[in-house]
GROMACS .gro file of C-alpha atoms in nm:
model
  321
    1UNK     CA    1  12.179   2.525 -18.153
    2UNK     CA    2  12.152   2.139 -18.212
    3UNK     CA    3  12.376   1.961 -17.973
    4UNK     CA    4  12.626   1.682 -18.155
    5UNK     CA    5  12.552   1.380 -18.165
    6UNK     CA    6  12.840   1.206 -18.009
    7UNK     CA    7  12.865   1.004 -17.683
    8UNK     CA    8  13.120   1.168 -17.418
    9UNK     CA    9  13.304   0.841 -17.203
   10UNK     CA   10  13.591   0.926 -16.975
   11UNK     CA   11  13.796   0.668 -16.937
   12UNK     CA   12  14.157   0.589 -16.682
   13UNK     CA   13  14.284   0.307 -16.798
   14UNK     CA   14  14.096   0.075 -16.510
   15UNK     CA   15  13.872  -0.241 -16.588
   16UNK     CA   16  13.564  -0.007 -16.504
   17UNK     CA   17  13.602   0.257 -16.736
   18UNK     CA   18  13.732   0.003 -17.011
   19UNK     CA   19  13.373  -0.182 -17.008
   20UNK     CA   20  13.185   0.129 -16.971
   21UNK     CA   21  13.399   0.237 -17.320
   22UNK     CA   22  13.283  -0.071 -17.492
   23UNK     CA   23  12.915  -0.023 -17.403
   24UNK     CA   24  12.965   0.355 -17.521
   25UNK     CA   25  13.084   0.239 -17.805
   26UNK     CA   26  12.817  -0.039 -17.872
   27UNK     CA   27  12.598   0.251 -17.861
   28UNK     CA   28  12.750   0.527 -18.029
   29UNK     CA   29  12.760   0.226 -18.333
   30UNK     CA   30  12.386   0.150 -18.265
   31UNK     CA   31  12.234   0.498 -18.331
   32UNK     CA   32  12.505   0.629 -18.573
   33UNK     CA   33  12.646   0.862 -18.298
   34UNK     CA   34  13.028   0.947 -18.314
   35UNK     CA   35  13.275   0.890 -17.981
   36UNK     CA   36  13.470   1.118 -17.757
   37UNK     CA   37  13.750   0.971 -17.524
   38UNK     CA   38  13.836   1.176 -17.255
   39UNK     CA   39  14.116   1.103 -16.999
   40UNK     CA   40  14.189   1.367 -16.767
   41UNK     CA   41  14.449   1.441 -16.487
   42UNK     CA   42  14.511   1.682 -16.180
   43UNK     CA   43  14.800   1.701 -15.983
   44UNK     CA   44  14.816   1.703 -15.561
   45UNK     CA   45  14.747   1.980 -15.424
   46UNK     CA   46  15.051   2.053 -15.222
   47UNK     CA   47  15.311   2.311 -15.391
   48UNK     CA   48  15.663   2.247 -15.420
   49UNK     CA   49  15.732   2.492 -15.120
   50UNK     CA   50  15.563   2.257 -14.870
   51UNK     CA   51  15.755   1.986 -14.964
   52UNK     CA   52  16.087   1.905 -14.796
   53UNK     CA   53  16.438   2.007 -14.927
   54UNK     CA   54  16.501   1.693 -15.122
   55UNK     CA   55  16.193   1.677 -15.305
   56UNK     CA   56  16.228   1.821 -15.632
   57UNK     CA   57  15.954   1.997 -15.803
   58UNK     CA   58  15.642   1.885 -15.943
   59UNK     CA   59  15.663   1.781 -16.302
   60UNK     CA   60  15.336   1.664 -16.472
   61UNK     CA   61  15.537   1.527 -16.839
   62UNK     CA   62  15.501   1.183 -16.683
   63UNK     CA   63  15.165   1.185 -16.569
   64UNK     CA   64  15.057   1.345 -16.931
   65UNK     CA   65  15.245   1.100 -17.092
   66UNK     CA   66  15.051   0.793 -16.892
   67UNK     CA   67  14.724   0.959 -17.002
   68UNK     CA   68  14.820   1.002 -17.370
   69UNK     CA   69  14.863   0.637 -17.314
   70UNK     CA   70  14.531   0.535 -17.153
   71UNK     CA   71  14.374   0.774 -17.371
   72UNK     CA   72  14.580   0.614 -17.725
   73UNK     CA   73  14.450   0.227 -17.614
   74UNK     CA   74  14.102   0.377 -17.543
   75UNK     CA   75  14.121   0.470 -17.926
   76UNK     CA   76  14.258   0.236 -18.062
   77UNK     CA   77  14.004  -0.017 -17.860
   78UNK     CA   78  13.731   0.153 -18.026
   79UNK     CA   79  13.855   0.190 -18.361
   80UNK     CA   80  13.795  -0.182 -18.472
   81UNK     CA   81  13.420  -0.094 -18.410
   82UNK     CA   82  13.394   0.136 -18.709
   83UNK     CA   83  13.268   0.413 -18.486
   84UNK     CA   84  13.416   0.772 -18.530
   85UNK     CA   85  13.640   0.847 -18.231
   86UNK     CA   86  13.828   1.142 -18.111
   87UNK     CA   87  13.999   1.204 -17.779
   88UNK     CA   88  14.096   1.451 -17.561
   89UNK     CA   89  14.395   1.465 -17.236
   90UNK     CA   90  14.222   1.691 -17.019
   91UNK     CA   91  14.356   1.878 -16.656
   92UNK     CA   92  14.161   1.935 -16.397
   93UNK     CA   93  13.942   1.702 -16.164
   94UNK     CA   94  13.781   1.434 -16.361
   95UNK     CA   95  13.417   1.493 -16.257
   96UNK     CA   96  13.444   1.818 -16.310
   97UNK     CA   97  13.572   1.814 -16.633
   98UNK     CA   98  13.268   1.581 -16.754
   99UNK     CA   99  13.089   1.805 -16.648
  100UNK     CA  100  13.147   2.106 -16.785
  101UNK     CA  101  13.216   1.893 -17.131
  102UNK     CA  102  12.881   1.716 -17.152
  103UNK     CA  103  12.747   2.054 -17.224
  104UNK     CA  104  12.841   1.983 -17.587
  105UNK     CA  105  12.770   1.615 -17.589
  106UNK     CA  106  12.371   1.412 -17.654
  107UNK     CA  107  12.488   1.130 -17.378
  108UNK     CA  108  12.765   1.030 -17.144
  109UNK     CA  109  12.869   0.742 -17.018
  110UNK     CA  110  13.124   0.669 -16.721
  111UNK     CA  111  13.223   0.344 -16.539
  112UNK     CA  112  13.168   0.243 -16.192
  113UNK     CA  113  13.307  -0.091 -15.977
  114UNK     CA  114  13.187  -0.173 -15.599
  115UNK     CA  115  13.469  -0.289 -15.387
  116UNK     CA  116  13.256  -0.447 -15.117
  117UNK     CA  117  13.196  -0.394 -14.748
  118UNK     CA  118  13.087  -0.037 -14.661
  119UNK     CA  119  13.279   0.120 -15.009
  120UNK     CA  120  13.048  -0.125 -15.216
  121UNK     CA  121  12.744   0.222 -15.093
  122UNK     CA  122  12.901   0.491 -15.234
  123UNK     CA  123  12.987   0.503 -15.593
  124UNK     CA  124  13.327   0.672 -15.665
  125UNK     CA  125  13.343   1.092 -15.679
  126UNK     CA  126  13.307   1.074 -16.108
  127UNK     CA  127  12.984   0.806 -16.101
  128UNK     CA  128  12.824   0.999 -15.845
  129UNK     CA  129  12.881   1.339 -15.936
  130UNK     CA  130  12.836   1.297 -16.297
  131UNK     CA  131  12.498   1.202 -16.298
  132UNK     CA  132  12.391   1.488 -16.096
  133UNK     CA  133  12.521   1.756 -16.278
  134UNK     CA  134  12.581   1.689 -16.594
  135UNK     CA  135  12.391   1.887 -16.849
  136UNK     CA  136  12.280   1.543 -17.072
  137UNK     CA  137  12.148   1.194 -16.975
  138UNK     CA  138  12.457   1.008 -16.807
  139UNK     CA  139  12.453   0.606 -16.808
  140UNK     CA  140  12.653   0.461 -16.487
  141UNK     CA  141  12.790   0.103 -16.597
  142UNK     CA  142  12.877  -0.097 -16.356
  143UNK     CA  143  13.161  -0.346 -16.328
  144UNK     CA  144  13.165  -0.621 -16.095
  145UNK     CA  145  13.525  -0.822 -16.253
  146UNK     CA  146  13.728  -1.034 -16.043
  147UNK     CA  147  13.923  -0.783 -15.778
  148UNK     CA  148  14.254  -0.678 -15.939
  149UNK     CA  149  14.124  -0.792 -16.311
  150UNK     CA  150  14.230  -0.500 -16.565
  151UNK     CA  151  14.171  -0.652 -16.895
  152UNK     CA  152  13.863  -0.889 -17.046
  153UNK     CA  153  14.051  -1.195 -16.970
  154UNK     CA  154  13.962  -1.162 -16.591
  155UNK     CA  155  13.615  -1.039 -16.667
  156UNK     CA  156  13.284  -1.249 -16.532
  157UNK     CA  157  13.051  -1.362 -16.827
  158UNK     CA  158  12.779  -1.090 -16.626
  159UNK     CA  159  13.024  -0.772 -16.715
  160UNK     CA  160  13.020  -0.889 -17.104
  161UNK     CA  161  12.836  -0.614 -17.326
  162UNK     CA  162  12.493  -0.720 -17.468
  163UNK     CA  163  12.268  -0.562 -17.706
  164UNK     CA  164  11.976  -0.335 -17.503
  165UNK     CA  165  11.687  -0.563 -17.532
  166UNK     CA  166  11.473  -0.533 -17.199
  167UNK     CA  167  11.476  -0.171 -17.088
  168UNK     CA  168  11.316  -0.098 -16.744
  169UNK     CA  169  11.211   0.213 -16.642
  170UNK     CA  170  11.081   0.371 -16.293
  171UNK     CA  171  10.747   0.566 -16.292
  172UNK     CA  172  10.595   0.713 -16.023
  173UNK     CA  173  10.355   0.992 -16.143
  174UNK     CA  174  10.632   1.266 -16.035
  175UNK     CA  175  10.753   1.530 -16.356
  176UNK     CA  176  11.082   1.311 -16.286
  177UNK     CA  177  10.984   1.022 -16.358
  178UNK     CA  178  10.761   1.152 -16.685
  179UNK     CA  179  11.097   1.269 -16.816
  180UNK     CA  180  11.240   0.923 -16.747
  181UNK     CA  181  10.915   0.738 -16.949
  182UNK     CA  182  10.994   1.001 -17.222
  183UNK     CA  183  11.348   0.919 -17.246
  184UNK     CA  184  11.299   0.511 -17.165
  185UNK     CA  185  11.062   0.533 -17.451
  186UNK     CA  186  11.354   0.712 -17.708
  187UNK     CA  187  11.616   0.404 -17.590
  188UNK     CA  188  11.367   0.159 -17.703
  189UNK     CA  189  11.309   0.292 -18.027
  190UNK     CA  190  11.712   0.253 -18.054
  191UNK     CA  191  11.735  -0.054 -17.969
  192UNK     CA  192  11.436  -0.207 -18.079
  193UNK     CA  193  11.429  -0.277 -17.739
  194UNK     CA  194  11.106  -0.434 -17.491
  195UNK     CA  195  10.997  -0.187 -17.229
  196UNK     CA  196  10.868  -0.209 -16.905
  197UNK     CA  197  10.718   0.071 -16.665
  198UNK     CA  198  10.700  -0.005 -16.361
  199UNK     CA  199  10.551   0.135 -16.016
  200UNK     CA  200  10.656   0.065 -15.681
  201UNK     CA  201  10.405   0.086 -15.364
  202UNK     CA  202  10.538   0.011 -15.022
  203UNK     CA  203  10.246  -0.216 -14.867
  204UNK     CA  204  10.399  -0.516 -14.700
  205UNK     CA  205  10.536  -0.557 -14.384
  206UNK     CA  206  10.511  -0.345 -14.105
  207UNK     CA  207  10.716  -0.095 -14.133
  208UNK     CA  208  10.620  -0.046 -14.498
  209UNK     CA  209  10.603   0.370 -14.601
  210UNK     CA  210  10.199   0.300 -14.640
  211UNK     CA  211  10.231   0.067 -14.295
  212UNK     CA  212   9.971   0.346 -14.104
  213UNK     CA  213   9.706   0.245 -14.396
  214UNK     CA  214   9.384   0.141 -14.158
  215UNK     CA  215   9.350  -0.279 -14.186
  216UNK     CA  216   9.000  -0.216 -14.346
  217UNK     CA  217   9.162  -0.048 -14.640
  218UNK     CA  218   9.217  -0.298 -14.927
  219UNK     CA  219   9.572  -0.322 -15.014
  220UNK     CA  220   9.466  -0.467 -15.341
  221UNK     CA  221   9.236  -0.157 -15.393
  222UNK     CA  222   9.538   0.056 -15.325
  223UNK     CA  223   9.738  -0.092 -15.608
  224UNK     CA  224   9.401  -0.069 -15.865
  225UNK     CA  225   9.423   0.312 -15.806
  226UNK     CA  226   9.826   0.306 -15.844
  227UNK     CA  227   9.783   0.085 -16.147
  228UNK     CA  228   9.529   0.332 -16.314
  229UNK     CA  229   9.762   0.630 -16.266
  230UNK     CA  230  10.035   0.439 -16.447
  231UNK     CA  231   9.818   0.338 -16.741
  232UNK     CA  232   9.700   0.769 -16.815
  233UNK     CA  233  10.113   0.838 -16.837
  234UNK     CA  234  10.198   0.529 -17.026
  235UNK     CA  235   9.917   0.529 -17.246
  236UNK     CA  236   9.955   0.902 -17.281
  237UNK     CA  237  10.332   0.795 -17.396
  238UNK     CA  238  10.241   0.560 -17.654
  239UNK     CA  239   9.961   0.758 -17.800
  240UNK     CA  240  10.291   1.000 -17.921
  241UNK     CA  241  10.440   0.738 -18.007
  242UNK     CA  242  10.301   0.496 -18.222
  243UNK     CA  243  10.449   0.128 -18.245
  244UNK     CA  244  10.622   0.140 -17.962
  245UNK     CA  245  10.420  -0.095 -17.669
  246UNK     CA  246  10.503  -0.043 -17.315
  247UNK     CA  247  10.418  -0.326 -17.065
  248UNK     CA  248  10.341  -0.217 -16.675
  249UNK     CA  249  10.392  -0.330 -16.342
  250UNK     CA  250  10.254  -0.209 -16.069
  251UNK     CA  251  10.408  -0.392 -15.730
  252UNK     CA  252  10.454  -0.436 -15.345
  253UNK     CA  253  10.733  -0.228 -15.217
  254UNK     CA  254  10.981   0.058 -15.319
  255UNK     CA  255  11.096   0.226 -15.643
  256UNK     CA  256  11.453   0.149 -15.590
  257UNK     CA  257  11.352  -0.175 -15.484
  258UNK     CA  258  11.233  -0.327 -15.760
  259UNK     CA  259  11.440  -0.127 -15.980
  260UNK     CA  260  11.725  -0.346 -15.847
  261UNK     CA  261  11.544  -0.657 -15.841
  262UNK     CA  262  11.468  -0.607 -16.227
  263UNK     CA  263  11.773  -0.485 -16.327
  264UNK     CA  264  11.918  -0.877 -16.285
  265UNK     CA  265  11.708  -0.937 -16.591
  266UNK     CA  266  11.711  -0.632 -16.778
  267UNK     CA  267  12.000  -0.448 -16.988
  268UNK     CA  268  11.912  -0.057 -16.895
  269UNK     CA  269  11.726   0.059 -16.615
  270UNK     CA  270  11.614   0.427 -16.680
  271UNK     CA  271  11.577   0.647 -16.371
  272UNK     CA  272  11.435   0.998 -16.329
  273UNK     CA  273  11.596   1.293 -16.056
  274UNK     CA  274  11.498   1.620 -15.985
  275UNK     CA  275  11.681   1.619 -15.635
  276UNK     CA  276  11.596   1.675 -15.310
  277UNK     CA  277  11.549   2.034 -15.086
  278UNK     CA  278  11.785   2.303 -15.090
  279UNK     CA  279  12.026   2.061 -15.231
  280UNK     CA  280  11.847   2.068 -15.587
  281UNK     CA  281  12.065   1.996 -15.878
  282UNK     CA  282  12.341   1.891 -15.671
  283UNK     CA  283  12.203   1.568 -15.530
  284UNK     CA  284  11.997   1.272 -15.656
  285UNK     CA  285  11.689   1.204 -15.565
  286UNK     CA  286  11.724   0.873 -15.291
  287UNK     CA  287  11.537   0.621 -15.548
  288UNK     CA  288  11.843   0.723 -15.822
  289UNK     CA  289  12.113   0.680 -15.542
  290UNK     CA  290  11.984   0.357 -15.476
  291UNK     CA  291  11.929   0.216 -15.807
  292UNK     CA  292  12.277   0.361 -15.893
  293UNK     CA  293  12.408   0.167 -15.634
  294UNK     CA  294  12.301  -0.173 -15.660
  295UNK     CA  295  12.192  -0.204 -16.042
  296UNK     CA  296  12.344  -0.510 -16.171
  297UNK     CA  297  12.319  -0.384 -16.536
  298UNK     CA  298  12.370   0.018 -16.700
  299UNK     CA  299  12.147   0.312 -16.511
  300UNK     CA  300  12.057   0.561 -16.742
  301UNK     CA  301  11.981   0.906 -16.516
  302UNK     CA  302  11.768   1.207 -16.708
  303UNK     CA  303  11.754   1.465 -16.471
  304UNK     CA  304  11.461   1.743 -16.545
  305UNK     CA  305  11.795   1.994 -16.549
  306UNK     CA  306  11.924   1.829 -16.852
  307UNK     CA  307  11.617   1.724 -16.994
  308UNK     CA  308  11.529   2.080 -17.005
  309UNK     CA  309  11.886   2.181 -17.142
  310UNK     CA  310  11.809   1.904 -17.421
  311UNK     CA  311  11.461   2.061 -17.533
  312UNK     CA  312  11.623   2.427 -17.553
  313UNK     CA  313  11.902   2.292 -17.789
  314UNK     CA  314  11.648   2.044 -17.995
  315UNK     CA  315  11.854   1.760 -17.885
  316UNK     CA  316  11.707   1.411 -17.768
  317UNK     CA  317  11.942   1.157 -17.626
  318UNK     CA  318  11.790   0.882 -17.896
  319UNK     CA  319  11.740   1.082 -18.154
  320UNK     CA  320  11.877   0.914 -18.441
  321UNK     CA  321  11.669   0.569 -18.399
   0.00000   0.00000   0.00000
């Protein structure tokens, strides 16, 4: 079965998920791919009986009602755009629900805003999760508006939505990052976009991963060899695909790194996973954390989970350019 070809975006009325809906949108329109809105809700925990005697009793008709709202000016947001758009008010946590819905969906795409000091680490519970579990690429877009901004009046010229015309992508000769390449290379051919592969190795300073290298071994030897690892996968990737070119980098220091440092200048930075341990296919690897973190334009995350899903159902996440 042939997964559709429509771009899942959940969306709760916030600046955050607002951009991320108009970058969905920018590339549901690119690739010819239709749009689905979701806005979901879950109510506290507690019951009624916990409560005190002058509380009354739950009702959820107002919280429904405020995300038919949210969900009707997501729609109507989009609809100027000419894309095909159809929504859903789900219940239940909002991760969750992503989830289980990007089953049925080629790409999804959620929002994510730092709100500095030690919360500016951790991505919120949807941006994180999502990513790691879901069962088709996800793209994290970050927003980094004025604090308390909610509409694109208040939003910096950086959080504007461009055409994809510099995609960067991470490889490091793992199956992870292969899928990544593979997937980097399908974006491109969407977008008509420049790519760049590149390859991190932690030489410099002291306490550099390769720091125990003896002094006699040439640092500039070690990044040859690194170098002519990444030229067998990227040739390799444009030999099956012809026309597309591929430029490489092979530099001093980390993956997520230089990821970060590249993603000032480029529109998508596509990342690989495959987790870590016993915690496989619930975490991210620590090079996607990072890069999800910090990126200062959209992460795109393949996971080999949902890579794999992809390939049973025929289904690649570009595969109308």
């Amino acid at each position: 079965m042939t997964r559709p070809e429509v771009v899942l975006v959940g969306v709760d009325g916030s600046a955050a998920s607002l951009h991320a809906l108009d970058w969905a949108a920018a590339y549901a329109r690119r690739v010819g791919w239709g749009l689905h809105v979701v806005c979901s809700y879950s109510l506290p925990s507690f019951t009624a009986a916990s409560l005190d005697g002058g509380y009354a009793a739950l009702d959820d008709t107002a919280i429904q009602e405020g995300a038919k709202a949210v969900l009707a000016e997501a729609e109507e947001r989009v609809a100027a755009s000419g894309v095909p758009v159809t929504g859903t008010v789900a219940t239940g946590d909002a991760a969750g629900v992503l989830v289980e819905m990007s089953r049925e969906h080629a790409l999804a795409v959620v929002g994510t805003r730092g709100k500095g000091g030690f919360t500016e680490r951790l991505l919120g519970t949807v941006s994180s999760a999502l990513p790691a579990h879901a069962h088709c690429p996800t793209v994290v877009v970050p927003y980094r508006g004025g604090e308390g901004g909610t509409g694109d009046a208040e939003r910096r010229d950086g959080d504007a939505v461009h055409e994809v015309r510099r995609i960067v992508v991470g490889v490091d000769g793992s199956p992870s990052a292969e899928v990544a390449l593979k997937h980097a290379v399908a974006q491109a051919k969407a977008w008509h976009a420049e790519l760049v592969a590149v390859a991190g190795v932690p030489l410099g300073g002291g306490a550099g991963i390769l720091a125990w290298l003896p002094s006699q071994i040439d640092h500039e030897t070690v990044l040859a060899d690194v170098k002519a690892g990444l030229d067998v996968t990227v040739d390799r990737a444009q030999a099956a695909n012809p026309g597309v070119t591929i430029k490489r980098h092979v530099l001093d220091g980390t993956g997520a790194e230089l990821l970060t440092e590249f993603s000032t200048g480029a529109d998508l930075i596509v990342v690989g996973s495959r987790g870590r341990g016993g915690f496989r296919g619930l975490l991210l690897g620590s090079t996607s954390q990072a890069v999800l973190h910090h990126s200062a334009c959209p992460v795109l995350v393949v996971t080999r989970k949902c890579d794999e899903e992809l390939d049973q159902d025929g289904t690649d996440s570009a595969s109308a350019a």
